Short mmCIF file of C-alpha atoms in Angstrom, two decimals:
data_model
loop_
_atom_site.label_atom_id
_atom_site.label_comp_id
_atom_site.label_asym_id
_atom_site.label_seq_id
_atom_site.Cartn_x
_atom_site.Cartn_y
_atom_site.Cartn_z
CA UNK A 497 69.33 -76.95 27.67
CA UNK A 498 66.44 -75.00 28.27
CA UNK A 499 65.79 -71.66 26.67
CA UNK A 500 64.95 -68.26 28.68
CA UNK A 501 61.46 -68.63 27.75
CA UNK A 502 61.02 -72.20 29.23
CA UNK A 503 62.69 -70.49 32.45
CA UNK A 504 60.17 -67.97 32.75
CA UNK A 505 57.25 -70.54 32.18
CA UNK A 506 58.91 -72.32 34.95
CA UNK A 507 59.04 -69.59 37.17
CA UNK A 508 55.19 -68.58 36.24
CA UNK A 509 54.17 -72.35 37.29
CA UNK A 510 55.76 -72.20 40.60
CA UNK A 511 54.15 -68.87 41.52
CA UNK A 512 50.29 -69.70 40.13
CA UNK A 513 50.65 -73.63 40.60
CA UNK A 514 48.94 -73.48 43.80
CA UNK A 515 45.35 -71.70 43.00
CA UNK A 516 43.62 -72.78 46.56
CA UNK A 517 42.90 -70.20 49.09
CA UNK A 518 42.70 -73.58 51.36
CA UNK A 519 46.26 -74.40 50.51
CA UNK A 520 48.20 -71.16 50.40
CA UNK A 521 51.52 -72.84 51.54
CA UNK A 522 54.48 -70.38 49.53
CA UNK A 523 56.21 -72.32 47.16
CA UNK A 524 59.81 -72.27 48.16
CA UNK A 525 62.24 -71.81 45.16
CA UNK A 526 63.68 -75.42 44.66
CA UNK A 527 67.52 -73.99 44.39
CA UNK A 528 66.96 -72.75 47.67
CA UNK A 529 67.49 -75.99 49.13
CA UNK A 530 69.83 -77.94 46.28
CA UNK A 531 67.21 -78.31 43.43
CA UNK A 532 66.90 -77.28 39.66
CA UNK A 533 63.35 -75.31 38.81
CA UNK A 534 64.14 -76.32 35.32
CA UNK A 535 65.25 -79.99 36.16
CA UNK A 536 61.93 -80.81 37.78
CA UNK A 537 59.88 -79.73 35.26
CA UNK A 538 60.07 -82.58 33.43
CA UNK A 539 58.29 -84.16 36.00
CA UNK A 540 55.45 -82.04 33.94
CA UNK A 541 57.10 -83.97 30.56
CA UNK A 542 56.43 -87.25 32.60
CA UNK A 543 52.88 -86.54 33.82
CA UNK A 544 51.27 -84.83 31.15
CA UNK A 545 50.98 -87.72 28.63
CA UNK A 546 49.15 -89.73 30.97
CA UNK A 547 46.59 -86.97 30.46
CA UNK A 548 46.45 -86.35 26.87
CA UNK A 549 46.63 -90.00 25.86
CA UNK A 550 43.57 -90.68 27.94
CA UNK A 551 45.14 -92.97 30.83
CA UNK A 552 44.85 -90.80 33.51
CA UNK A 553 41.64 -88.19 34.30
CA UNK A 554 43.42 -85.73 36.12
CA UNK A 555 46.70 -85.72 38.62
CA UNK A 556 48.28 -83.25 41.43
CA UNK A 557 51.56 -83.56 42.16
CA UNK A 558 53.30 -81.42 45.22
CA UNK A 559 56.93 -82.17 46.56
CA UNK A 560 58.16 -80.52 49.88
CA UNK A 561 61.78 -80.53 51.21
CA UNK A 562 60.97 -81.10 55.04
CA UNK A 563 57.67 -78.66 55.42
CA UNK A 564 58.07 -76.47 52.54
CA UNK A 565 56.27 -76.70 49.61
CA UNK A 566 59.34 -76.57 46.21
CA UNK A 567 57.13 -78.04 43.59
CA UNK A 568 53.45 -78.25 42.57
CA UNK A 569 51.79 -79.19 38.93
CA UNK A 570 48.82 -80.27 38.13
CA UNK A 571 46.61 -81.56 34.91
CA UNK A 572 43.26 -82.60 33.66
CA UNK A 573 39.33 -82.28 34.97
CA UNK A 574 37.74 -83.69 37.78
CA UNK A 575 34.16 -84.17 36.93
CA UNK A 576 32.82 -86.92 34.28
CA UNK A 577 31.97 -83.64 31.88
CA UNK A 578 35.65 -82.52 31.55
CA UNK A 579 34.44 -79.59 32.27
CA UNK A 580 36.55 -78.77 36.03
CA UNK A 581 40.08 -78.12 35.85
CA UNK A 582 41.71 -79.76 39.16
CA UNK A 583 42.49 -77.77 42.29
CA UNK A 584 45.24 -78.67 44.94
CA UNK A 585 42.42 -78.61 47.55
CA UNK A 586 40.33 -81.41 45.65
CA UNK A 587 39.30 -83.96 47.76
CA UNK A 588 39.87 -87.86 47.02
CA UNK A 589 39.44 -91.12 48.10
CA UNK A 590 43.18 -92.45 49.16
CA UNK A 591 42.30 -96.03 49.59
CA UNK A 592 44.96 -97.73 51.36
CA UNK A 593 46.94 -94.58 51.99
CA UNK A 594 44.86 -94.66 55.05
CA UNK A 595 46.67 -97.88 56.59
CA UNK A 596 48.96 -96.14 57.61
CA UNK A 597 46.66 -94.04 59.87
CA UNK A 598 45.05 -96.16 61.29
CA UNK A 599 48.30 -98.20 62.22
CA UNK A 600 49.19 -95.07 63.65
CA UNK A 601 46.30 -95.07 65.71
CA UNK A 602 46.52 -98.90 66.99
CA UNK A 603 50.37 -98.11 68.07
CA UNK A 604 48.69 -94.74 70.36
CA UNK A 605 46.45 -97.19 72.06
CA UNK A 606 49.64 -99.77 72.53
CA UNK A 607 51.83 -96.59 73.92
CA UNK A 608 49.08 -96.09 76.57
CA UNK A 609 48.80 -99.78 77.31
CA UNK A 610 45.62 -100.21 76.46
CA UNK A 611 46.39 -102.63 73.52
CA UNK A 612 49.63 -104.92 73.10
CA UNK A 613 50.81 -105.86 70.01
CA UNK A 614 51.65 -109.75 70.97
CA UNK A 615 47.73 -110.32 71.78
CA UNK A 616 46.00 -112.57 69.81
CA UNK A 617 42.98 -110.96 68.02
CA UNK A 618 40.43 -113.67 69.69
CA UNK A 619 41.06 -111.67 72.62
CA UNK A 620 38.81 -108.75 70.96
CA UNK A 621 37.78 -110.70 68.25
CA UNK A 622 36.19 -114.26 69.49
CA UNK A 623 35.29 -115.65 65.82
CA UNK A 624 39.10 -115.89 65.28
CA UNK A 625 39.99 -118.55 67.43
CA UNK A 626 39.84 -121.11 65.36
CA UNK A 627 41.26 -120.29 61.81
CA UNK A 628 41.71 -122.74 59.39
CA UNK A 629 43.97 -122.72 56.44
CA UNK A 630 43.70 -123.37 52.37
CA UNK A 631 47.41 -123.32 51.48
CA UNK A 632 47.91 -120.82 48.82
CA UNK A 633 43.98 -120.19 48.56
CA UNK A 634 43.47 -123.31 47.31
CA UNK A 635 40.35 -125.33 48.67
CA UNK A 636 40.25 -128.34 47.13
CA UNK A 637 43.01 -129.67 49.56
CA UNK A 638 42.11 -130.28 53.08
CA UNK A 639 41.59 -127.36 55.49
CA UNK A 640 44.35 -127.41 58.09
CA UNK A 641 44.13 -125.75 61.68
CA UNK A 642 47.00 -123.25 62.13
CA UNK A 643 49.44 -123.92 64.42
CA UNK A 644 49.88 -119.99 65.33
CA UNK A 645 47.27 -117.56 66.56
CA UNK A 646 46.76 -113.96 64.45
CA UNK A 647 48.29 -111.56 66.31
CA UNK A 648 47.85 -107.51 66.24
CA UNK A 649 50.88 -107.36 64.94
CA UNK A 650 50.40 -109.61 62.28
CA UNK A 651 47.41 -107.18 61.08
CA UNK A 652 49.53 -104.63 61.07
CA UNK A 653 52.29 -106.15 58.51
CA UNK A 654 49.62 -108.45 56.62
CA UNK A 655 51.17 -111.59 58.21
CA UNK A 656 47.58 -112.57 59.73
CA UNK A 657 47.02 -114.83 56.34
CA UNK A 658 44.44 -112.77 55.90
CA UNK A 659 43.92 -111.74 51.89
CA UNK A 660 41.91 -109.74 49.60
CA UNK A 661 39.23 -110.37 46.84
CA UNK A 662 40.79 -110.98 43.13
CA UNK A 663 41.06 -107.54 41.99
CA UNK A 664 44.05 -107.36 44.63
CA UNK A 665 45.34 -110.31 45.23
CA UNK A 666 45.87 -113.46 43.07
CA UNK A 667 43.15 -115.47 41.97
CA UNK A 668 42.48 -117.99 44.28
CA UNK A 669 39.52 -119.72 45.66
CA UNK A 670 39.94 -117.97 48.90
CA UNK A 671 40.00 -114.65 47.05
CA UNK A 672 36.97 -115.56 45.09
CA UNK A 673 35.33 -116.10 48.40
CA UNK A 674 35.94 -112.23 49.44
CA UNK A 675 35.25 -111.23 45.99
CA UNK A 676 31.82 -112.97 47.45
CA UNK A 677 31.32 -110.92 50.13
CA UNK A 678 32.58 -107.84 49.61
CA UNK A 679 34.49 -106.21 52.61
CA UNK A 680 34.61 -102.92 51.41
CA UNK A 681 30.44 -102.97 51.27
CA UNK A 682 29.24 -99.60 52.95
CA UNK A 683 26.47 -101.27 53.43
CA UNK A 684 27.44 -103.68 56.59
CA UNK A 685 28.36 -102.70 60.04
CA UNK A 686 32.11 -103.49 60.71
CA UNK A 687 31.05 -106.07 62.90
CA UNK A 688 28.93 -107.91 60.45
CA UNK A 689 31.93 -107.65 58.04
CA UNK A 690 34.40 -108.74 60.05
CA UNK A 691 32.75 -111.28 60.95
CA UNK A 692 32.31 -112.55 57.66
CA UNK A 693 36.18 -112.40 56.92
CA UNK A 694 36.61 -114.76 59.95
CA UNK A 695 34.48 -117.64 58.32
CA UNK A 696 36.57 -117.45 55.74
CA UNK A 697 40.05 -119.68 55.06
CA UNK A 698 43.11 -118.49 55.88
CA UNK A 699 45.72 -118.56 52.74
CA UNK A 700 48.85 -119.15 54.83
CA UNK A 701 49.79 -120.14 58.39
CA UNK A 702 49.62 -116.48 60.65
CA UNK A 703 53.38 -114.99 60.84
CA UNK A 704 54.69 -116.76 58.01
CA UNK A 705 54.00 -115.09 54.63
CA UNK A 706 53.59 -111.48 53.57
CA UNK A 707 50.01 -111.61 51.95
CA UNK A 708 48.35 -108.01 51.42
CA UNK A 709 45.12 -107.63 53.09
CA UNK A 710 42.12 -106.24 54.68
CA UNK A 711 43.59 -106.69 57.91
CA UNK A 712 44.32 -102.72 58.86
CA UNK A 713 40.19 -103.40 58.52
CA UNK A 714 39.57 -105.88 61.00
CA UNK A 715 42.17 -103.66 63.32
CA UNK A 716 39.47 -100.95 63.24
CA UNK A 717 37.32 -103.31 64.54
CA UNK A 718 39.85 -103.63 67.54
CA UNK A 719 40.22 -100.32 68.06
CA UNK A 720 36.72 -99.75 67.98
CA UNK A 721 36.09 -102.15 70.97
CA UNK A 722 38.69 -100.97 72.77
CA UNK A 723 38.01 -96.99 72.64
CA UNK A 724 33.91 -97.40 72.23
CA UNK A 725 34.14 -95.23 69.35
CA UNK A 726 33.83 -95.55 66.00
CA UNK A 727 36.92 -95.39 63.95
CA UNK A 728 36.15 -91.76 62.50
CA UNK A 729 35.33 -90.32 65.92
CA UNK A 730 38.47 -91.65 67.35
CA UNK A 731 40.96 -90.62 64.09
CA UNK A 732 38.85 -87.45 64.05
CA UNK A 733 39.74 -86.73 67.74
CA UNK A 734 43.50 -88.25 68.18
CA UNK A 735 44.92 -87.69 64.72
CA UNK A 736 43.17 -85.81 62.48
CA UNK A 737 42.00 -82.55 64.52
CA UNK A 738 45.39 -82.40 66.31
CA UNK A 739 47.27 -81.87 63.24
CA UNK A 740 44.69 -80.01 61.23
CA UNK A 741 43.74 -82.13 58.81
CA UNK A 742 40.63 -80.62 58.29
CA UNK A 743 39.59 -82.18 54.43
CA UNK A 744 40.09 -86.05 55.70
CA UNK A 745 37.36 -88.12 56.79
CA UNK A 746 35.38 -91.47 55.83
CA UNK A 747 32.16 -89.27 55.09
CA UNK A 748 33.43 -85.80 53.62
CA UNK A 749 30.43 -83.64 54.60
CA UNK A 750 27.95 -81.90 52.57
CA UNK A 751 29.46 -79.00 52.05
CA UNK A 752 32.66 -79.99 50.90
CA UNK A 753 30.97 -82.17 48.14
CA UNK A 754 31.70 -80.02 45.50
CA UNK A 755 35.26 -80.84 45.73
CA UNK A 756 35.51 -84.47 45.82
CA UNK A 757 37.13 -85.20 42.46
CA UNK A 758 35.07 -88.26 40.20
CA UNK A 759 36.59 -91.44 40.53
CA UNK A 760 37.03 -92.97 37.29
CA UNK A 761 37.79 -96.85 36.50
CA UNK A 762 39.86 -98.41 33.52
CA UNK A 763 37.50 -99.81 30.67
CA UNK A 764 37.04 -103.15 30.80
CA UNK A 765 36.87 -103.67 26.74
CA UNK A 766 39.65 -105.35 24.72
CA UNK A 767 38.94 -102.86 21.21
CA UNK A 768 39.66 -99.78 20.54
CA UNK A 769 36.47 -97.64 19.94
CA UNK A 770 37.35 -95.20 16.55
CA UNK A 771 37.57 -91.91 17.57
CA UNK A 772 37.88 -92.51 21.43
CA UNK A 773 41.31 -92.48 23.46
CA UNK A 774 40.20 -92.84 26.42
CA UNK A 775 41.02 -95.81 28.45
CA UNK A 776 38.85 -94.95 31.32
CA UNK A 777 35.09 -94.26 32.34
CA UNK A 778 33.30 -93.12 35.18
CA UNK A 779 33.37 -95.88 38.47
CA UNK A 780 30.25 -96.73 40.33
CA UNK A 781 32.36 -95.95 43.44
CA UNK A 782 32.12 -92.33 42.68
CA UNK A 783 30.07 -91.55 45.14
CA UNK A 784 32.40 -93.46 48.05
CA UNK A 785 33.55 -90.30 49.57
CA UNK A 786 30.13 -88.83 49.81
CA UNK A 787 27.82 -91.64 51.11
CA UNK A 788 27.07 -91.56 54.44
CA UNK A 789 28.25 -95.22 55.38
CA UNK A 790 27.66 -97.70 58.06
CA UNK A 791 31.21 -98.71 58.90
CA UNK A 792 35.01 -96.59 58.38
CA UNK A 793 36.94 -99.31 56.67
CA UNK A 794 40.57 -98.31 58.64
CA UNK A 795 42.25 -99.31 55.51
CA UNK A 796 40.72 -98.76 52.72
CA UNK A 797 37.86 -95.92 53.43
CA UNK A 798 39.52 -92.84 53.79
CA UNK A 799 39.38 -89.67 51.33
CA UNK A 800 41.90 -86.58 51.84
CA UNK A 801 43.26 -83.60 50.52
CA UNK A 802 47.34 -83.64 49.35
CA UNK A 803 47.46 -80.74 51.78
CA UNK A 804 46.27 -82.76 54.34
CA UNK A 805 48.26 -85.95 54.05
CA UNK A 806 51.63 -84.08 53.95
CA UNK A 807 50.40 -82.97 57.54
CA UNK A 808 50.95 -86.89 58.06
CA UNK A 809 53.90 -87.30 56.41
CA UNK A 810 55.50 -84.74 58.33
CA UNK A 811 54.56 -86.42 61.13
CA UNK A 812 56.14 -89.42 60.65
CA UNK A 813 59.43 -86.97 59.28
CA UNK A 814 59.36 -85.12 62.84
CA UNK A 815 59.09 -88.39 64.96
CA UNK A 816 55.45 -88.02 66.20
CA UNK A 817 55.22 -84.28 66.47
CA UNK A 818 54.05 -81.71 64.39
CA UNK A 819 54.05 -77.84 65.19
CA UNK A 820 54.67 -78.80 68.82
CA UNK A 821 51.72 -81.28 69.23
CA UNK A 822 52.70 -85.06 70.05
CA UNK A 823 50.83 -87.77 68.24
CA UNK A 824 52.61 -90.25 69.33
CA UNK A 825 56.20 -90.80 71.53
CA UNK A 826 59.29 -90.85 69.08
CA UNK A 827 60.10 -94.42 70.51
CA UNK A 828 56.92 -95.72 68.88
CA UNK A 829 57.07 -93.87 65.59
CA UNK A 830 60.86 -95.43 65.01
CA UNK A 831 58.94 -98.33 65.61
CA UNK A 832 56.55 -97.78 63.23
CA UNK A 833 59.41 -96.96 60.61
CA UNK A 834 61.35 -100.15 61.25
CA UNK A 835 61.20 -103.32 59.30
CA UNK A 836 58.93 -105.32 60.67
CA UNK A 837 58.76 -108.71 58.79
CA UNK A 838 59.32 -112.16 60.55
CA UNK A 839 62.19 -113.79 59.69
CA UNK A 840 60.27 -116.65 58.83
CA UNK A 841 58.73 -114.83 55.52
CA UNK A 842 61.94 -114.92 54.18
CA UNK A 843 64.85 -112.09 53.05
CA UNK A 844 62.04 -110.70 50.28
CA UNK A 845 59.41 -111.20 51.90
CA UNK A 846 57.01 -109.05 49.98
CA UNK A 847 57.75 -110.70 46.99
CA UNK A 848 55.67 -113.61 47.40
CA UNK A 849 52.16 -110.83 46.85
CA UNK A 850 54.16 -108.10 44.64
CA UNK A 851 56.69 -110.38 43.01
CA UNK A 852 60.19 -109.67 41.61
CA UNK A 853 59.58 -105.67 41.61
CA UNK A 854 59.23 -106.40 45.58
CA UNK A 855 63.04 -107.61 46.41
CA UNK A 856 64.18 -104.44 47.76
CA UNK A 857 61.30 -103.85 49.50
CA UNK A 858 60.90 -103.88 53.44
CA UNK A 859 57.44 -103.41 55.47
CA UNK A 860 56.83 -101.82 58.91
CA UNK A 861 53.69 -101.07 60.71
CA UNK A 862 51.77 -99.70 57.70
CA UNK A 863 54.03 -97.98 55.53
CA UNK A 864 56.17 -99.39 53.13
CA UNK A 865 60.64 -99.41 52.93
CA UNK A 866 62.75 -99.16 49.64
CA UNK A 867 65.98 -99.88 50.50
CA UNK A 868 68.82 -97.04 49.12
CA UNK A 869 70.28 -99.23 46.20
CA UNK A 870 73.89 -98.58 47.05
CA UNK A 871 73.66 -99.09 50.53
CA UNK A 872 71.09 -101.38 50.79
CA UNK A 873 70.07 -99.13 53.82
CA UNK A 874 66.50 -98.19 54.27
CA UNK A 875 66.00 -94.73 52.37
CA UNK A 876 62.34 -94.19 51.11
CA UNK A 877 58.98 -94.75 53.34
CA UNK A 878 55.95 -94.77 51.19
CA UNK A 879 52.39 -96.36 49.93
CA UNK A 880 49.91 -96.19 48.06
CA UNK A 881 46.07 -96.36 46.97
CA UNK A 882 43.96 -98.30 44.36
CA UNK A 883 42.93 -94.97 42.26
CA UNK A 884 46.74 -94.38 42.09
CA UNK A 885 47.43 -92.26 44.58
CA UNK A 886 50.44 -92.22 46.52
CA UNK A 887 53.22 -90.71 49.18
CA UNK A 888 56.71 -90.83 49.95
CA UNK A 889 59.05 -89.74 52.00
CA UNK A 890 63.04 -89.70 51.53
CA UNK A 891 65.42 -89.88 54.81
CA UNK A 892 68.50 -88.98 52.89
CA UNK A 893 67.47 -85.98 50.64
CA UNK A 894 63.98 -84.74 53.30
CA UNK A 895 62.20 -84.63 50.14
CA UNK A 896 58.87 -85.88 50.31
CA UNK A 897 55.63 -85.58 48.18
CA UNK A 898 51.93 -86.72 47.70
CA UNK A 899 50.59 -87.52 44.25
CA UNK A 900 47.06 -87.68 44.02
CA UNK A 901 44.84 -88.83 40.89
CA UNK A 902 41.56 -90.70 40.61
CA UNK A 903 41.87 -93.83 38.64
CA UNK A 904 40.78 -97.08 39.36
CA UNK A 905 42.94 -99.89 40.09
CA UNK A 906 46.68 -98.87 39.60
CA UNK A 907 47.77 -99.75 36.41
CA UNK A 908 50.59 -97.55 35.93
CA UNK A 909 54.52 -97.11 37.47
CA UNK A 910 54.68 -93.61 38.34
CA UNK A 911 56.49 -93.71 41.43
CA UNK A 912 59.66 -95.09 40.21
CA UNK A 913 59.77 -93.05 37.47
CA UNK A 914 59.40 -89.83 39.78
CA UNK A 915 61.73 -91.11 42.57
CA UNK A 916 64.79 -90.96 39.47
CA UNK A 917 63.34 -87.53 37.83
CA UNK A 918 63.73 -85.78 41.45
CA UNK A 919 67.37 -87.63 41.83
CA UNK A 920 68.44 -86.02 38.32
CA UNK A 921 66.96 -82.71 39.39
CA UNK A 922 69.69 -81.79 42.05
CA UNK A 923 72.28 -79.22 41.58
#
């Protein structure tokens, strides 16, 4: 049981938590809508060790019930001096929490006809009519021409047989070969890049295997050639200005560089240095949110504010509209929220990439499904990034949440452990 002083503390938090004049959202009272002030606090419990054992730089946590803010917290520094205590209006790189976005944005261009999900990619994308395919990644076997062309779709669930470089996917020869050339380079036009994927084998026949990917990537590309703008220009204009995301961008200007949290990476050492906890150092990728680049990597690029990215999820809540401005039709966002995985990738599909963690997992058109445990009913939409950032959203309880943090790759189970804290926290 807590005491009266713990209560007060509580209290305290929820009325200082949120110390941006860019995020002045009121924190709603959790018992207002069925949850325990106290209860969630040992979300706080949860978090905070990641901080003072030296896995985790920094983290920002915010939960909502529908559009109101119940919850914030938030720990650690966000410069490599240790010297600036986080904001909730810090900017960070969210990785392949932009996927979703820009899956968003392909399924606009296929409500106005202008793209259709069935077309084979060679239609925009010549280089990919011929794909060939290493079996499980493995090129010492023969090459084998598919029998199935990629379609858009198939980019959109990572069914294309497309993969990623090792520090993604499994070690393979194929993934050794984009560990070679580098997609996420900000140094190569998209064009140049995608057309460097396409030389590369396939791992699996197209429609057949869930096998995580760059191909949200090569859909920028698409949409790209089909708009004639460049990815940022078109998000900027159909998504992000619409709903006011004002903080999320592939380039984060000048003047908003002072808030772009350092991106740290997880030591690559094996001992223990005497005297030193910390199991993380400053990335080379730092600066990713700053550079001015020459492509917008649609899934991988992005950096955003938690502020801004609940604007998203609510979104997807609200069936395409937010504050009485459409996105996109509710017909295409249920789309967008239904499993989407061939039946030919089998009843867990997404364990064949994730493994046995994945059996309860569904996938639609960029976002992620965890099935409700007792009714084996979809329940939770959610993904994440590689610094360990993530979102969710919950159909049955409207609670939903963004967790941001800058640590590179995931290494740690956060998500599951927050999606039972929150379920003990009701009244």
């Amino acid at each position: 049981m807590f005491s009266a002083l713990r209560f007060v503390f509580v209290f305290l938090l929820l009325l200082t938590a949120s110390r941006s004049l860019a995020d002045n959202l009121k924190i709603t009272p959790p018992e207002e809508v069925g949850y325990s002030s106290e209860k969630l606090m040992a979300l706080k419990d949860m978090l905070d060790p990641y901080i003072e054992g030296g896995k985790l730089p920094n983290y920002l946590l915010s939960i909502f019930h529908e559009d109101k803010k119940i919850f914030e917290i938030m720990n650690g520094t966000t410069d490599f001096e240790f010297k600036k205590p986080i904001r909730n209006d810090d900017i960070f790189w969210i990785a392949s929490m932009a996927k979703p976005i820009t899956s968003l944005a392909a399924l606009q261009l296929v409500e106005r006809g202008e793209l259709d999900l069935n077309d084979p990619i060679d239609k925009y994308l010549p280089y990919f009519s011929n794909p060939l395919v290493a079996v499980d990644g493995n090129m010492a076997s023969e090459l084998k021409p598919t029998n199935n062309k990629i379609l858009v779709k198939n980019l959109l669930t990572h069914t294309s047989g497309l993969t990623y470089g090792s520090t993604i996917a499994k070690e393979n020869d194929v993934s050794n070969l984009y560990d070679d050339i580098n997609p996420m380079s900000p140094l190569r036009t998209l064009s140049d890049t995608v057309s460097l994927i396409s030389e590369l084998p396939l791992i699996a026949e197209p429609n057949t295997e869930f096998n995580y990917s760059v191909g949200v990537l090569v859909l920028g590309l698409i949409i790209e050639d089909i708009t004639g703008m460049r990815l940022g220009d078109y998000l900027e204009a159909n998504i992000f200005k619409p709903l006011g995301m004002k903080d999320t961008a592939f380039d984060i200007e000048a003047s908003k560089h002072d808030r772009v949290a350092a991106l740290f990476q997880a030591k690559r050492v094996t001992v223990q240095v005497p005297g030193e906890n910390l199991s993380y150092e400053p990335s080379p990728l730092t600066e990713w949110c700053k550079n001015k680049k020459m492509a917008d990597h649609g899934g991988e690029g992005l950096c955003s504010t938690a502020a801004d990215y609940h604007k998203f999820i609510q979104l997807l809540m609200n069936k395409g509209e937010l504050n009485g401005t459409r996105i996109l039709s509710e017909e295409y966002t249920n789309l967008m929220l239904t499993n989407q995985m061939p039946a030919e990738a089998g009843e867990a599909p997404l364990t064949n990439f994730f493994g046995p963690v994945a059996k309860n997992l569904q996938f639609s058109y960029g976002v992620g499904i965890s099935l409700d445990k007792e009714t084996q009913l979809p329940r939770y939409y959610w993904w994440a990034g590689a610094a360990n950032t993530f979102f969710w959203f919950d159909t049955k309880t409207r609670l939903n949440g963004v967790f941001m943090t800058h640590h590179f790759p995931v290494l740690y189970n956060i998500i599951d452990q927050l999606y039972e804290v929150t379920e003990q926290s009701k009244l």
